[in-house]
Amino acid sequence: MNKPSFSLCVYCGSRPGNSPEFAAVAREVGAWIGRHGGQLVYGGGHNGLMGILADAALAAGARVVGVIPKALVEKEWAHTGCTELHIVENMHERKRIMAEHADAFLALPGGIGTLEEFFEVWTWRQLGYHDKPVGLLNMDGFYDSLLTFLDSAVSTGFMNEWQMGLIRTGSDAQALMEQLVQEAGLAAQPLRLDQI
């Protein structure tokens, strides 16, 4: 298999959500990565949007790198069809390996795990541990209330506008992925996760 043209780390729900639109966007993202010769890096699960995303990427010819903690493998949540499946001891190791394998990051709809991963990689960028693009897919207004809250954190002095400038948001999955992949070519600094 040829070397992927880019590697996109995608965070998303281990549940499918209550609308078929969530599954549709996960399929769209996975298929887009495959069609453009990319690699998907994700949490290694087979359930919910995670499994839909990985299956679509594999079907479109993408390399898929899954990273999953041993405790979740034992609950049979691991996607055994991944091109490369890393079984790790804990969540910290999972997130470090996912970040090391990525050129850019994208959060789809999801719950607290998705949010935690998105905020952590955004924080790492703010602190200078990496300079890789970070995106938030706000499909159908899913993240409207979160973005409103973040704007209020800026207006009340707990954040600055430059911090908001470290993330890209959009409602069109393909346009947002194109932007992240293009910006990833400009990221010259390697991850310095050993300092975290």
mmCIF file of C-alpha atoms in Angstrom:
data_model
loop_
_atom_site.group_PDB
_atom_site.id
_atom_site.type_symbol
_atom_site.label_atom_id
_atom_site.label_comp_id
_atom_site.label_asym_id
_atom_site.label_seq_id
_atom_site.Cartn_x
_atom_site.Cartn_y
_atom_site.Cartn_z
ATOM 1 C CA MET A 1 0.000 0.000 0.000
ATOM 2 C CA ASN A 2 1.303 3.470 -0.911
ATOM 3 C CA LYS A 3 2.131 6.010 1.762
ATOM 4 C CA PRO A 4 -1.020 8.024 2.576
ATOM 5 C CA SER A 5 -1.110 11.583 1.271
ATOM 6 C CA PHE A 6 -2.292 12.801 4.687
ATOM 7 C CA SER A 7 -3.379 11.401 8.032
ATOM 8 C CA LEU A 8 -6.555 12.756 9.636
ATOM 9 C CA CYS A 9 -7.406 11.954 13.258
ATOM 10 C CA VAL A 10 -11.181 11.945 13.707
ATOM 11 C CA TYR A 11 -12.963 12.057 17.058
ATOM 12 C CA CYS A 12 -16.624 11.022 17.116
ATOM 13 C CA GLY A 13 -19.315 9.272 19.101
ATOM 14 C CA SER A 14 -19.252 5.616 20.105
ATOM 15 C CA ARG A 15 -23.033 5.880 19.768
ATOM 16 C CA PRO A 16 -24.855 6.535 16.495
ATOM 17 C CA GLY A 17 -27.011 9.407 17.773
ATOM 18 C CA ASN A 18 -30.745 9.624 17.138
ATOM 19 C CA SER A 19 -30.696 10.918 13.554
ATOM 20 C CA PRO A 20 -29.554 9.129 10.391
ATOM 21 C CA GLU A 21 -27.773 12.350 9.419
ATOM 22 C CA PHE A 22 -25.044 11.612 11.967
ATOM 23 C CA ALA A 23 -24.298 8.244 10.377
ATOM 24 C CA ALA A 24 -24.407 9.849 6.934
ATOM 25 C CA VAL A 25 -21.752 12.418 7.816
ATOM 26 C CA ALA A 26 -19.518 9.762 9.392
ATOM 27 C CA ARG A 27 -19.767 7.769 6.140
ATOM 28 C CA GLU A 28 -19.050 10.911 4.115
ATOM 29 C CA VAL A 29 -15.918 11.686 6.137
ATOM 30 C CA GLY A 30 -14.583 8.127 5.926
ATOM 31 C CA ALA A 31 -15.251 7.894 2.194
ATOM 32 C CA TRP A 32 -13.639 11.293 1.541
ATOM 33 C CA ILE A 33 -10.453 10.235 3.345
ATOM 34 C CA GLY A 34 -10.259 7.082 1.224
ATOM 35 C CA ARG A 35 -11.030 8.826 -2.066
ATOM 36 C CA HIS A 36 -8.255 11.343 -1.449
ATOM 37 C CA GLY A 37 -5.595 8.770 -0.587
ATOM 38 C CA GLY A 38 -5.579 9.569 3.102
ATOM 39 C CA GLN A 39 -5.280 7.677 6.344
ATOM 40 C CA LEU A 40 -7.864 7.674 9.122
ATOM 41 C CA VAL A 41 -6.648 7.661 12.712
ATOM 42 C CA TYR A 42 -9.391 7.100 15.265
ATOM 43 C CA GLY A 43 -10.248 5.436 18.560
ATOM 44 C CA GLY A 44 -10.399 1.876 17.254
ATOM 45 C CA GLY A 45 -14.014 1.180 18.143
ATOM 46 C CA HIS A 46 -16.618 -0.716 16.165
ATOM 47 C CA ASN A 47 -19.699 0.887 17.739
ATOM 48 C CA GLY A 48 -21.630 3.999 16.789
ATOM 49 C CA LEU A 49 -20.216 6.676 14.517
ATOM 50 C CA MET A 50 -16.721 5.325 15.113
ATOM 51 C CA GLY A 51 -17.518 2.023 13.423
ATOM 52 C CA ILE A 52 -19.456 3.672 10.594
ATOM 53 C CA LEU A 53 -16.558 6.053 9.952
ATOM 54 C CA ALA A 54 -13.948 3.284 9.926
ATOM 55 C CA ASP A 55 -16.019 0.975 7.704
ATOM 56 C CA ALA A 56 -16.559 3.762 5.164
ATOM 57 C CA ALA A 57 -12.858 4.650 5.133
ATOM 58 C CA LEU A 58 -11.845 1.016 4.654
ATOM 59 C CA ALA A 59 -14.411 0.543 1.880
ATOM 60 C CA ALA A 60 -12.969 3.596 0.089
ATOM 61 C CA GLY A 61 -9.434 2.214 0.273
ATOM 62 C CA ALA A 62 -8.050 4.231 3.186
ATOM 63 C CA ARG A 63 -5.522 2.956 5.682
ATOM 64 C CA VAL A 64 -7.259 2.923 9.061
ATOM 65 C CA VAL A 65 -5.250 3.156 12.270
ATOM 66 C CA GLY A 66 -7.270 2.365 15.385
ATOM 67 C CA VAL A 67 -6.000 2.962 18.911
ATOM 68 C CA ILE A 68 -7.994 1.402 21.731
ATOM 69 C CA PRO A 69 -7.382 0.776 25.438
ATOM 70 C CA LYS A 70 -7.205 -2.842 26.560
ATOM 71 C CA ALA A 71 -10.264 -2.403 28.801
ATOM 72 C CA LEU A 72 -12.440 -1.605 25.781
ATOM 73 C CA VAL A 73 -11.021 -4.475 23.738
ATOM 74 C CA GLU A 74 -12.087 -6.825 26.515
ATOM 75 C CA LYS A 75 -15.634 -5.505 26.151
ATOM 76 C CA GLU A 76 -15.377 -6.448 22.457
ATOM 77 C CA TRP A 77 -15.602 -2.886 21.204
ATOM 78 C CA ALA A 78 -12.445 -3.124 19.072
ATOM 79 C CA HIS A 79 -12.706 -2.911 15.288
ATOM 80 C CA THR A 80 -10.699 -5.944 14.182
ATOM 81 C CA GLY A 81 -10.814 -4.872 10.529
ATOM 82 C CA CYS A 82 -8.451 -1.915 11.030
ATOM 83 C CA THR A 83 -5.354 -1.836 8.849
ATOM 84 C CA GLU A 84 -3.381 -1.254 12.041
ATOM 85 C CA LEU A 85 -4.839 -1.708 15.533
ATOM 86 C CA HIS A 86 -2.892 -0.512 18.567
ATOM 87 C CA ILE A 87 -4.031 -1.963 21.886
ATOM 88 C CA VAL A 88 -2.794 0.278 24.677
ATOM 89 C CA GLU A 89 -2.884 0.332 28.459
ATOM 90 C CA ASN A 90 -4.865 3.526 29.078
ATOM 91 C CA MET A 91 -6.574 6.571 27.604
ATOM 92 C CA HIS A 92 -3.495 8.796 27.936
ATOM 93 C CA GLU A 93 -1.456 6.441 25.769
ATOM 94 C CA ARG A 94 -4.342 6.172 23.315
ATOM 95 C CA LYS A 95 -4.569 9.921 22.801
ATOM 96 C CA ARG A 96 -0.797 10.355 22.528
ATOM 97 C CA ILE A 97 -0.483 7.689 19.827
ATOM 98 C CA MET A 98 -3.473 9.052 17.921
ATOM 99 C CA ALA A 99 -1.956 12.530 17.983
ATOM 100 C CA GLU A 100 1.475 11.293 16.905
ATOM 101 C CA HIS A 101 -0.042 9.554 13.859
ATOM 102 C CA ALA A 102 -2.075 12.601 12.756
ATOM 103 C CA ASP A 103 -1.419 15.555 10.474
ATOM 104 C CA ALA A 104 -4.696 17.214 11.515
ATOM 105 C CA PHE A 105 -7.644 16.647 13.832
ATOM 106 C CA LEU A 106 -11.404 16.734 13.265
ATOM 107 C CA ALA A 107 -14.241 16.364 15.766
ATOM 108 C CA LEU A 108 -17.602 15.096 14.511
ATOM 109 C CA PRO A 109 -20.719 14.942 16.696
ATOM 110 C CA GLY A 110 -20.215 12.945 19.867
ATOM 111 C CA GLY A 111 -20.466 12.968 23.631
ATOM 112 C CA ILE A 112 -18.095 13.754 26.480
ATOM 113 C CA GLY A 113 -15.297 11.560 25.105
ATOM 114 C CA THR A 114 -15.332 13.402 21.786
ATOM 115 C CA LEU A 115 -15.418 16.763 23.540
ATOM 116 C CA GLU A 116 -12.603 15.809 25.891
ATOM 117 C CA GLU A 117 -10.365 14.723 23.011
ATOM 118 C CA PHE A 118 -11.182 17.851 20.992
ATOM 119 C CA PHE A 119 -10.478 20.203 23.909
ATOM 120 C CA GLU A 120 -7.264 18.420 24.817
ATOM 121 C CA VAL A 121 -5.763 18.580 21.323
ATOM 122 C CA TRP A 122 -6.851 22.242 21.070
ATOM 123 C CA THR A 123 -5.176 22.939 24.426
ATOM 124 C CA TRP A 124 -2.010 21.172 23.266
ATOM 125 C CA ARG A 125 -1.939 23.460 20.230
ATOM 126 C CA GLN A 126 -2.425 26.542 22.410
ATOM 127 C CA LEU A 127 0.503 25.461 24.606
ATOM 128 C CA GLY A 128 2.749 24.840 21.608
ATOM 129 C CA TYR A 129 3.019 21.059 21.865
ATOM 130 C CA HIS A 130 1.965 20.865 18.218
ATOM 131 C CA ASP A 131 0.921 23.158 15.386
ATOM 132 C CA LYS A 132 -1.472 20.845 13.572
ATOM 133 C CA PRO A 133 -4.885 22.068 12.406
ATOM 134 C CA VAL A 134 -7.890 21.310 14.622
ATOM 135 C CA GLY A 135 -11.427 21.285 13.224
ATOM 136 C CA LEU A 136 -14.938 21.073 14.644
ATOM 137 C CA LEU A 137 -17.706 19.920 12.306
ATOM 138 C CA ASN A 138 -20.822 21.847 13.283
ATOM 139 C CA MET A 139 -23.322 19.878 11.178
ATOM 140 C CA ASP A 140 -26.938 20.968 11.476
ATOM 141 C CA GLY A 141 -25.984 23.325 14.318
ATOM 142 C CA PHE A 142 -24.894 20.448 16.587
ATOM 143 C CA TYR A 143 -22.178 22.575 18.191
ATOM 144 C CA ASP A 144 -23.980 25.950 18.071
ATOM 145 C CA SER A 145 -24.481 26.105 21.835
ATOM 146 C CA LEU A 146 -20.867 25.098 22.488
ATOM 147 C CA LEU A 147 -19.592 27.829 20.154
ATOM 148 C CA THR A 148 -21.894 30.351 21.844
ATOM 149 C CA PHE A 149 -20.442 29.337 25.203
ATOM 150 C CA LEU A 150 -16.892 29.705 23.885
ATOM 151 C CA ASP A 151 -17.729 33.183 22.571
ATOM 152 C CA SER A 152 -18.998 34.068 26.042
ATOM 153 C CA ALA A 153 -15.725 32.804 27.540
ATOM 154 C CA VAL A 154 -13.936 35.270 25.254
ATOM 155 C CA SER A 155 -16.283 38.152 26.089
ATOM 156 C CA THR A 156 -15.928 37.532 29.844
ATOM 157 C CA GLY A 157 -12.135 37.494 29.658
ATOM 158 C CA PHE A 158 -11.392 33.809 30.219
ATOM 159 C CA MET A 159 -10.226 33.260 26.645
ATOM 160 C CA ASN A 160 -8.755 35.374 23.870
ATOM 161 C CA GLU A 161 -9.759 35.626 20.233
ATOM 162 C CA TRP A 162 -6.404 34.153 19.172
ATOM 163 C CA GLN A 163 -7.327 30.924 20.982
ATOM 164 C CA MET A 164 -10.517 30.697 18.930
ATOM 165 C CA GLY A 165 -8.340 31.281 15.872
ATOM 166 C CA LEU A 166 -6.539 28.004 16.585
ATOM 167 C CA ILE A 167 -9.595 25.966 15.532
ATOM 168 C CA ARG A 168 -11.552 25.761 12.303
ATOM 169 C CA THR A 169 -15.304 25.288 12.333
ATOM 170 C CA GLY A 170 -17.758 24.640 9.552
ATOM 171 C CA SER A 171 -20.942 22.809 8.635
ATOM 172 C CA ASP A 172 -19.689 21.330 5.346
ATOM 173 C CA ALA A 173 -17.591 18.233 6.059
ATOM 174 C CA GLN A 174 -15.741 18.157 2.740
ATOM 175 C CA ALA A 175 -14.875 21.855 2.765
ATOM 176 C CA LEU A 176 -13.645 21.633 6.358
ATOM 177 C CA MET A 177 -11.495 18.546 5.649
ATOM 178 C CA GLU A 178 -9.992 20.239 2.592
ATOM 179 C CA GLN A 179 -9.091 23.235 4.726
ATOM 180 C CA LEU A 180 -7.525 21.089 7.461
ATOM 181 C CA VAL A 181 -5.483 19.016 5.016
ATOM 182 C CA GLN A 182 -4.245 22.143 3.219
ATOM 183 C CA GLU A 183 -3.279 23.788 6.503
ATOM 184 C CA ALA A 184 -1.540 20.610 7.666
ATOM 185 C CA GLY A 185 1.020 21.150 4.921
ATOM 186 C CA LEU A 186 2.023 24.343 6.709
ATOM 187 C CA ALA A 187 2.486 22.732 10.138
ATOM 188 C CA ALA A 188 6.245 22.499 10.559
ATOM 189 C CA GLN A 189 6.489 21.787 14.282
ATOM 190 C CA PRO A 190 6.490 18.150 15.440
ATOM 191 C CA LEU A 191 4.450 17.003 18.396
ATOM 192 C CA ARG A 192 6.248 17.439 21.688
ATOM 193 C CA LEU A 193 4.021 15.146 23.709
ATOM 194 C CA ASP A 194 6.938 13.921 25.806
ATOM 195 C CA GLN A 195 6.723 17.296 27.555
ATOM 196 C CA ILE A 196 3.104 16.852 28.645
#
